[in-house]
Short mmCIF file of C-alpha atoms and ligand atoms in Angstrom, two decimals:
data_model
loop_
_atom_site.label_atom_id
_atom_site.label_comp_id
_atom_site.label_asym_id
_atom_site.label_seq_id
_atom_site.Cartn_x
_atom_site.Cartn_y
_atom_site.Cartn_z
CA MET A 1 24.20 -90.68 -16.43
CA THR A 2 23.50 -88.72 -19.58
CA THR A 3 20.14 -89.21 -21.18
CA VAL A 4 18.19 -87.15 -23.69
CA ASP A 5 16.33 -85.86 -20.76
CA GLY A 6 19.59 -85.27 -18.99
CA ALA A 7 20.90 -83.24 -21.94
CA GLY A 8 17.56 -81.34 -21.99
CA SER A 9 18.06 -80.57 -18.33
CA VAL A 10 21.48 -79.02 -18.99
CA GLU A 11 19.96 -76.81 -21.66
CA LEU A 12 17.15 -75.82 -19.33
CA GLU A 13 19.53 -75.11 -16.48
CA ILE A 14 21.57 -72.80 -18.72
CA GLU A 15 18.35 -71.11 -19.80
CA ILE A 16 17.28 -70.63 -16.20
CA GLU A 17 20.56 -68.91 -15.47
CA ALA A 18 19.99 -66.63 -18.46
CA ILE A 19 16.41 -65.91 -17.37
CA GLU A 20 17.65 -64.99 -13.91
CA ALA A 21 20.42 -62.72 -15.24
CA LYS A 22 17.99 -60.91 -17.54
CA ALA A 23 15.39 -60.57 -14.77
CA LEU A 24 17.94 -59.15 -12.34
CA ALA A 25 19.09 -56.65 -14.98
CA LEU A 26 15.48 -55.54 -15.59
CA VAL A 27 14.90 -55.15 -11.84
CA GLU A 28 17.99 -52.99 -11.47
CA ALA A 29 16.99 -50.90 -14.48
CA ALA A 30 13.57 -50.01 -13.01
CA HIS A 31 13.61 -46.32 -12.04
CA SER A 32 10.32 -45.99 -10.23
CA SER A 33 8.18 -48.21 -8.05
CA ALA A 34 5.49 -48.16 -10.77
CA GLU A 35 7.99 -49.36 -13.37
CA LEU A 36 9.23 -52.00 -10.92
CA ALA A 37 5.69 -53.33 -10.44
CA GLU A 38 5.47 -53.92 -14.21
CA VAL A 39 8.88 -55.60 -14.27
CA GLU A 40 7.84 -57.82 -11.36
CA THR A 41 4.79 -59.08 -13.24
CA ALA A 42 6.87 -59.61 -16.38
CA VAL A 43 9.70 -61.58 -14.69
CA LEU A 44 7.83 -63.48 -11.93
CA GLY A 45 4.22 -63.62 -13.15
CA LYS A 46 2.28 -66.42 -14.88
CA ARG A 47 3.48 -65.40 -18.31
CA SER A 48 7.10 -64.99 -17.29
CA ALA A 49 10.04 -66.94 -18.73
CA PHE A 50 10.35 -68.67 -15.33
CA SER A 51 6.76 -69.98 -15.60
CA GLU A 52 7.42 -71.10 -19.12
CA ALA A 53 10.58 -72.96 -17.96
CA HIS A 54 8.59 -74.49 -15.11
CA ARG A 55 6.09 -75.93 -17.55
CA ARG A 56 8.94 -77.55 -19.42
CA LEU A 57 10.04 -79.49 -16.30
CA GLY A 58 7.23 -81.94 -16.97
CA ALA A 59 9.14 -83.32 -19.96
CA LEU A 60 12.09 -84.29 -17.74
CA GLU A 61 12.77 -87.42 -15.74
CA ARG A 62 11.34 -87.14 -12.23
CA GLU A 63 14.69 -87.02 -10.42
CA VAL A 64 16.12 -84.52 -12.90
CA ALA A 65 12.95 -82.47 -12.87
CA ARG A 66 13.14 -82.22 -9.09
CA ARG A 67 16.79 -80.99 -9.21
CA VAL A 68 16.23 -78.51 -12.03
CA GLY A 69 13.00 -77.47 -10.36
CA ARG A 70 14.93 -76.71 -7.20
CA SER A 71 17.44 -74.49 -9.06
CA LEU A 72 14.54 -72.78 -10.83
CA ASN A 73 12.87 -72.02 -7.49
CA GLU A 74 16.15 -70.75 -6.08
CA ALA A 75 16.65 -68.49 -9.10
CA ARG A 76 13.08 -67.19 -8.72
CA SER A 77 13.61 -66.46 -5.02
CA ARG A 78 16.77 -64.51 -5.77
CA VAL A 79 14.91 -62.45 -8.36
CA HIS A 80 12.07 -61.93 -5.88
CA ALA A 81 14.54 -60.79 -3.21
CA ALA A 82 16.10 -58.41 -5.73
CA VAL A 83 12.60 -56.94 -6.45
CA VAL A 84 11.96 -56.42 -2.72
CA ALA A 85 15.36 -54.76 -2.21
CA ARG A 86 14.94 -52.55 -5.26
CA ARG A 87 11.44 -51.52 -4.17
CA GLU A 88 12.76 -50.35 -0.80
CA VAL A 89 15.37 -48.18 -2.49
CA LEU A 90 12.89 -46.69 -4.97
CA VAL A 91 10.15 -46.00 -2.40
CA ALA A 92 12.63 -44.27 -0.09
CA ALA A 93 13.91 -42.11 -2.95
CA GLU A 94 10.36 -41.25 -3.99
CA ARG A 95 9.40 -40.21 -0.45
CA ALA A 96 12.48 -38.00 -0.20
CA ALA A 97 11.65 -36.39 -3.54
CA ALA A 98 8.05 -35.72 -2.40
CA LEU A 99 9.31 -34.05 0.78
CA GLU A 100 11.75 -31.97 -1.21
CA ALA A 101 8.95 -30.86 -3.53
CA ASP A 102 6.84 -29.81 -0.52
CA ARG A 103 9.60 -27.72 1.00
CA LEU A 104 8.93 -23.93 1.05
CA ASP A 105 11.70 -22.11 -0.66
CA LEU A 106 12.38 -19.02 1.43
CA THR A 107 15.71 -18.13 -0.06
CA GLU A 108 14.23 -15.31 -2.12
CA VAL A 109 12.62 -13.66 0.89
CA VAL A 110 15.74 -13.97 2.99
CA GLY A 111 17.86 -12.86 0.09
CA SER A 112 15.85 -9.69 -0.58
CA ALA A 113 15.88 -8.85 3.13
CA VAL A 114 19.64 -9.01 3.01
CA ARG A 115 19.74 -6.68 0.04
CA ALA A 116 17.25 -4.13 1.47
CA PRO A 117 17.20 -4.32 5.27
CA ILE A 118 13.88 -3.46 6.88
CA GLU A 119 14.21 0.05 8.22
CA ARG A 120 13.60 0.70 11.85
CA GLY A 121 10.75 3.08 12.61
CA ALA A 122 11.08 6.05 14.91
CA ARG A 123 8.81 8.04 17.15
CA HIS A 124 6.61 10.64 15.49
CA VAL A 125 7.68 14.28 15.72
CA VAL A 126 4.56 15.05 17.78
CA THR A 127 5.41 12.30 20.25
CA LYS A 128 8.96 13.61 20.54
CA THR A 129 7.74 17.18 21.00
CA ARG A 130 5.32 16.07 23.68
CA GLU A 131 8.10 14.24 25.53
CA GLU A 132 10.40 17.26 25.31
CA LEU A 133 7.66 19.49 26.68
CA GLU A 134 7.02 17.07 29.53
CA ASP A 135 10.75 17.10 30.35
CA VAL A 136 10.82 20.88 30.46
CA PHE A 137 7.77 21.06 32.75
CA VAL A 138 8.92 18.22 35.01
CA GLY A 139 12.19 20.16 35.39
CA MET A 140 10.10 23.12 36.59
CA GLY A 141 8.35 21.01 39.25
CA PHE A 142 5.17 19.96 37.43
CA THR A 143 3.71 16.46 37.45
CA VAL A 144 2.24 14.90 34.28
CA ALA A 145 -1.40 13.74 34.19
CA GLU A 146 -3.79 12.43 31.56
CA GLY A 147 -7.54 12.35 31.05
CA PRO A 148 -10.10 10.70 28.74
CA GLU A 149 -10.55 11.73 25.10
CA THR A 150 -14.27 11.02 25.28
CA GLU A 151 -15.93 13.49 27.60
CA THR A 152 -19.30 14.54 28.88
CA ASP A 153 -20.62 18.01 28.31
CA TRP A 154 -19.93 18.73 31.97
CA TYR A 155 -16.16 18.32 31.79
CA ASN A 156 -15.64 19.84 28.35
CA PHE A 157 -17.96 22.84 28.81
CA GLU A 158 -20.14 23.29 31.86
CA GLY A 159 -17.52 22.65 34.54
CA LEU A 160 -15.37 25.19 32.69
CA ASN A 161 -17.99 27.91 33.14
CA MET A 162 -19.62 27.38 29.73
CA PRO A 163 -23.26 26.52 30.49
CA PRO A 164 -25.52 25.35 27.63
CA ALA A 165 -25.96 28.01 24.94
CA HIS A 166 -22.96 29.99 26.23
CA PRO A 167 -21.62 31.93 23.22
CA ALA A 168 -18.04 30.76 23.92
CA ARG A 169 -19.09 27.23 22.87
CA ALA A 170 -19.02 28.57 19.32
CA MET A 171 -15.18 28.63 19.58
CA PHE A 172 -15.25 24.84 19.63
CA ASP A 173 -16.71 22.97 16.67
CA THR A 174 -17.53 19.77 18.45
CA PHE A 175 -17.81 16.13 17.40
CA TYR A 176 -20.72 14.69 19.40
CA LEU A 177 -21.11 10.96 19.95
CA ASP A 178 -24.35 9.13 19.37
CA LEU A 179 -24.61 8.15 23.05
CA GLY A 180 -27.20 9.06 25.67
CA ALA A 181 -29.24 12.24 25.25
CA PRO A 182 -28.28 14.34 22.18
CA GLU A 183 -25.07 16.42 22.59
CA THR A 184 -24.16 15.07 26.03
CA VAL A 185 -21.15 12.90 25.09
CA LEU A 186 -18.38 14.24 22.85
CA LEU A 187 -14.76 14.03 21.77
CA ARG A 188 -12.95 16.61 23.88
CA THR A 189 -12.25 19.82 21.99
CA HIS A 190 -9.36 20.79 24.27
CA THR A 191 -7.34 19.40 27.19
CA SER A 192 -8.94 21.84 29.66
CA PRO A 193 -11.47 19.22 30.90
CA VAL A 194 -8.54 17.34 32.48
CA GLN A 195 -8.19 20.37 34.80
CA VAL A 196 -11.70 19.68 36.07
CA HIS A 197 -10.89 15.99 36.65
CA LEU A 198 -7.71 16.87 38.56
CA MET A 199 -9.42 19.44 40.75
CA GLU A 200 -12.31 17.07 41.56
CA GLU A 201 -9.86 14.32 42.51
CA ALA A 202 -7.74 16.68 44.63
CA VAL A 203 -10.87 17.82 46.50
CA GLU A 204 -12.03 14.24 46.99
CA HIS A 205 -8.65 13.05 48.30
CA GLY A 206 -7.63 16.30 50.01
CA THR A 207 -4.46 16.55 47.91
CA LEU A 208 -4.35 20.26 46.97
CA PRO A 209 -2.14 22.05 45.84
CA ILE A 210 -1.89 21.02 42.16
CA HIS A 211 1.06 21.69 39.83
CA ALA A 212 0.37 19.58 36.75
CA VAL A 213 0.63 19.47 32.97
CA MET A 214 -1.79 17.39 30.92
CA PRO A 215 -0.82 16.52 27.35
CA GLY A 216 -3.18 14.72 24.96
CA ARG A 217 -5.19 14.44 21.79
CA CYS A 218 -8.11 16.75 20.96
CA TYR A 219 -10.76 16.86 18.25
CA ARG A 220 -12.54 19.66 16.41
CA ARG A 221 -14.72 19.72 13.32
CA ASP A 222 -12.26 21.85 11.37
CA THR A 223 -11.65 21.52 7.64
CA PRO A 224 -7.99 20.55 7.28
CA ASP A 225 -5.72 23.27 5.91
CA ALA A 226 -2.11 24.38 6.38
CA ARG A 227 -2.84 25.58 9.95
CA HIS A 228 -5.63 23.19 11.07
CA ILE A 229 -6.06 19.44 11.44
CA PRO A 230 -9.22 18.02 13.05
CA ILE A 231 -7.24 15.72 15.37
CA PHE A 232 -4.48 17.61 17.13
CA HIS A 233 -2.64 17.75 20.45
CA GLN A 234 -2.52 20.17 23.33
CA VAL A 235 -0.67 20.44 26.57
CA GLU A 236 -2.66 21.90 29.42
CA GLY A 237 -1.15 23.39 32.56
CA LEU A 238 -2.76 23.96 35.95
CA VAL A 239 -1.46 25.39 39.17
CA VAL A 240 -3.77 25.64 42.19
CA ASP A 241 -2.05 26.93 45.29
CA ARG A 242 -2.15 29.75 47.82
CA GLU A 243 -1.43 33.29 46.61
CA VAL A 244 -0.69 32.42 43.00
CA SER A 245 -0.29 35.55 40.87
CA PHE A 246 -0.48 36.52 37.22
CA GLY A 247 3.28 37.19 37.49
CA ASP A 248 3.79 33.49 38.34
CA LEU A 249 1.89 32.61 35.16
CA ALA A 250 3.89 35.00 32.95
CA GLY A 251 7.18 33.81 34.49
CA THR A 252 6.28 30.14 34.02
CA ILE A 253 5.40 30.74 30.39
CA GLU A 254 8.55 32.71 29.61
CA THR A 255 10.72 30.07 31.32
CA PHE A 256 9.05 27.32 29.36
CA THR A 257 9.34 29.23 26.06
CA THR A 258 13.09 29.81 26.25
CA ALA A 259 13.68 26.27 27.53
CA TYR A 260 11.84 24.78 24.57
CA PHE A 261 12.68 27.20 21.73
CA GLY A 262 16.05 28.53 22.80
CA PRO A 263 17.21 31.95 24.06
CA ASP A 264 16.22 33.96 20.95
CA ILE A 265 12.53 33.26 21.28
CA HIS A 266 10.40 35.12 23.80
CA SER A 267 6.77 35.13 24.83
CA ARG A 268 4.17 37.79 25.29
CA LEU A 269 0.65 37.74 26.69
CA ARG A 270 -2.14 39.75 25.09
CA PRO A 271 -5.54 40.34 26.69
CA ALA A 272 -8.12 37.81 25.53
CA TYR A 273 -11.27 36.10 26.72
CA PHE A 274 -11.82 32.51 27.90
CA PRO A 275 -14.79 31.61 30.11
CA PHE A 276 -12.63 29.53 32.47
CA THR A 277 -9.98 32.16 33.26
CA GLU A 278 -10.19 35.73 34.50
CA PRO A 279 -8.19 37.64 33.45
CA SER A 280 -7.34 35.70 30.28
CA ALA A 281 -4.55 36.12 27.77
CA GLU A 282 -3.39 34.84 24.45
CA TYR A 283 0.09 33.32 24.48
CA GLU A 284 2.33 34.39 21.60
CA VAL A 285 5.97 33.65 20.77
CA THR A 286 8.49 35.42 18.55
CA CYS A 287 7.93 34.29 14.96
CA GLN A 288 10.54 31.62 14.18
CA ILE A 289 10.52 32.41 10.49
CA CYS A 290 11.45 36.12 10.65
CA LEU A 291 12.64 36.22 14.28
CA GLY A 292 10.28 39.12 14.96
CA ALA A 293 10.96 41.22 11.85
CA GLY A 294 7.55 40.48 10.31
CA CYS A 295 6.67 38.02 7.52
CA ARG A 296 3.71 36.23 5.94
CA THR A 297 3.59 33.48 8.55
CA CYS A 298 3.04 35.99 11.38
CA SER A 299 0.96 38.44 9.30
CA ASN A 300 3.79 40.96 9.71
CA SER A 301 3.33 41.18 13.47
CA GLY A 302 6.55 39.36 14.41
CA TRP A 303 4.51 37.15 16.81
CA VAL A 304 2.69 33.84 16.43
CA GLU A 305 -0.18 32.73 18.69
CA LEU A 306 0.25 29.30 20.27
CA GLY A 307 -2.42 29.12 22.98
CA GLY A 308 -4.34 30.67 25.81
CA CYS A 309 -3.91 31.16 29.54
CA GLY A 310 -5.14 33.07 32.55
CA MET A 311 -6.05 32.99 36.21
CA VAL A 312 -8.53 30.23 37.07
CA ASP A 313 -12.02 31.77 37.16
CA PRO A 314 -13.65 31.56 40.62
CA ALA A 315 -16.73 30.05 38.92
CA VAL A 316 -14.58 27.05 37.92
CA PHE A 317 -13.30 26.64 41.49
CA GLU A 318 -16.87 26.74 42.76
CA ALA A 319 -18.02 24.15 40.20
CA VAL A 320 -15.53 21.61 41.59
CA GLY A 321 -15.87 22.61 45.25
CA ILE A 322 -12.65 24.58 45.81
CA ASP A 323 -12.92 27.71 47.98
CA PRO A 324 -11.81 30.65 45.75
CA ASP A 325 -11.11 32.76 48.86
CA GLU A 326 -8.51 30.26 50.04
CA TRP A 327 -7.06 29.03 46.74
CA SER A 328 -5.97 30.73 43.56
CA GLY A 329 -4.47 29.38 40.39
CA PHE A 330 -3.43 29.82 36.81
CA ALA A 331 -3.94 27.67 33.73
CA PHE A 332 -2.69 27.50 30.18
CA GLY A 333 -3.18 25.42 27.06
CA PHE A 334 -1.00 25.23 23.90
CA GLY A 335 -1.14 23.26 20.68
CA ILE A 336 1.69 20.70 20.62
CA ASP A 337 1.47 20.31 16.84
CA ARG A 338 1.77 24.08 16.46
CA LEU A 339 4.77 24.22 18.78
CA ALA A 340 6.52 21.57 16.66
CA PHE A 341 5.43 23.38 13.49
CA MET A 342 6.97 26.63 14.75
CA ARG A 343 10.14 25.12 16.06
CA HIS A 344 10.89 22.89 13.03
CA ARG A 345 9.41 25.40 10.54
CA PHE A 346 7.57 22.93 8.35
CA PRO A 347 5.10 24.62 6.05
CA ASP A 348 1.89 22.60 6.52
CA LEU A 349 0.37 20.96 9.62
CA ARG A 350 -1.24 18.28 7.46
CA ALA A 351 2.21 16.74 6.95
CA LEU A 352 1.85 15.40 10.51
CA VAL A 353 -0.93 13.01 9.52
CA GLU A 354 0.01 12.15 5.94
CA ASN A 355 2.55 9.47 6.94
CA ASP A 356 5.06 10.40 4.25
CA VAL A 357 8.31 8.87 5.47
CA ARG A 358 10.34 11.50 3.63
CA PHE A 359 8.81 14.02 6.04
CA LEU A 360 8.78 11.82 9.15
CA ARG A 361 12.37 10.67 8.91
CA GLN A 362 13.69 14.24 9.23
CA PHE A 363 13.01 14.44 12.96
N1 LIG B 401 -8.62 25.43 26.06
C1 LIG B 401 -8.31 26.61 25.28
C2 LIG B 401 -8.41 26.30 23.82
O1 LIG B 401 -8.31 25.18 23.45
C3 LIG B 401 -6.91 27.12 25.57
C4 LIG B 401 -6.77 27.63 26.98
C5 LIG B 401 -7.01 28.93 27.27
C6 LIG B 401 -6.44 26.74 27.99
C7 LIG B 401 -6.90 29.41 28.56
C8 LIG B 401 -6.32 27.23 29.30
C9 LIG B 401 -6.55 28.56 29.56
O2 LIG B 401 -5.97 26.46 30.31
O3 LIG B 401 -6.43 29.02 30.82
O4 LIG B 401 -8.58 27.20 23.04
#
């Protein structure tokens, strides 16, 4: 049955096919979900070609209109399904792109690390020297002990036979802490106060004799120069036993000196004064620079002073409650930085605290 309306329906059906094909092409061509939203309105909305075609159904015979209307609805649904499918693809791609944009690009960091590997640090020359000294003394039968860097006046001075206003206090330019009564708490100016701690503990626990070395950091208000730094290191030694002699002290020091410096370097003791030892001596070693011939470093004497030593003063024993008639002892104290300075012959002590890797990496 071909009527005018029937012929009109054929035309319309062909048009619907064309509308669908064009709509599907537009949907596929959309490259973002925003673009797709615009396409969706254009191909399925009220002003779309589909809506226009729908309005034209009214001019058709009822039966024909129903049939063409069905194909139009089917075409619309296919386009709608295509929009939904396309949206899924575009949204997924957009999410992936957003994640990619948020990613931290570490390739440069990793790459530069590969080119210039991070160098491994090493122990400081003072730390190494301290450990070598400890090894030498442990080999001679000493134990290693430590004490606090913050001290009271008692341990740093008074217990070492330097009562208030004792002139020997002038040897130590002291950093006092703003704690308690004025000038009662300080940064230790030497490692000798650890002797007092060890003797007090040995008396308390009944553990005499003592054969100990005590390395550690010390502080003095010195202006830094080639031979002085205000924070430095010492190693203290203390022997408290029965019938200890000055010969034991001299022998210990000579043994230590050749063990640390090698067989060409010797020690000598020259009379000196320290309030905590009697008799007292200055400890000197052969100048490493001129090997004893005389040079600027040793003021042409051939010897360099590294520390002090002596027999423990009976006043110190009495201060800590040790009977000086039963016990005797010797003590010594050297600068660790100065020992390293002598042995490695670097020109300026300040290099130890300047953190220049060109200096530090040599040891
Ligand atoms: N404590 C002294 C100083 O820093 C060095 C010293 C001298 C330590 C004689 C001693 C000693 O143990 O017996 O100058």
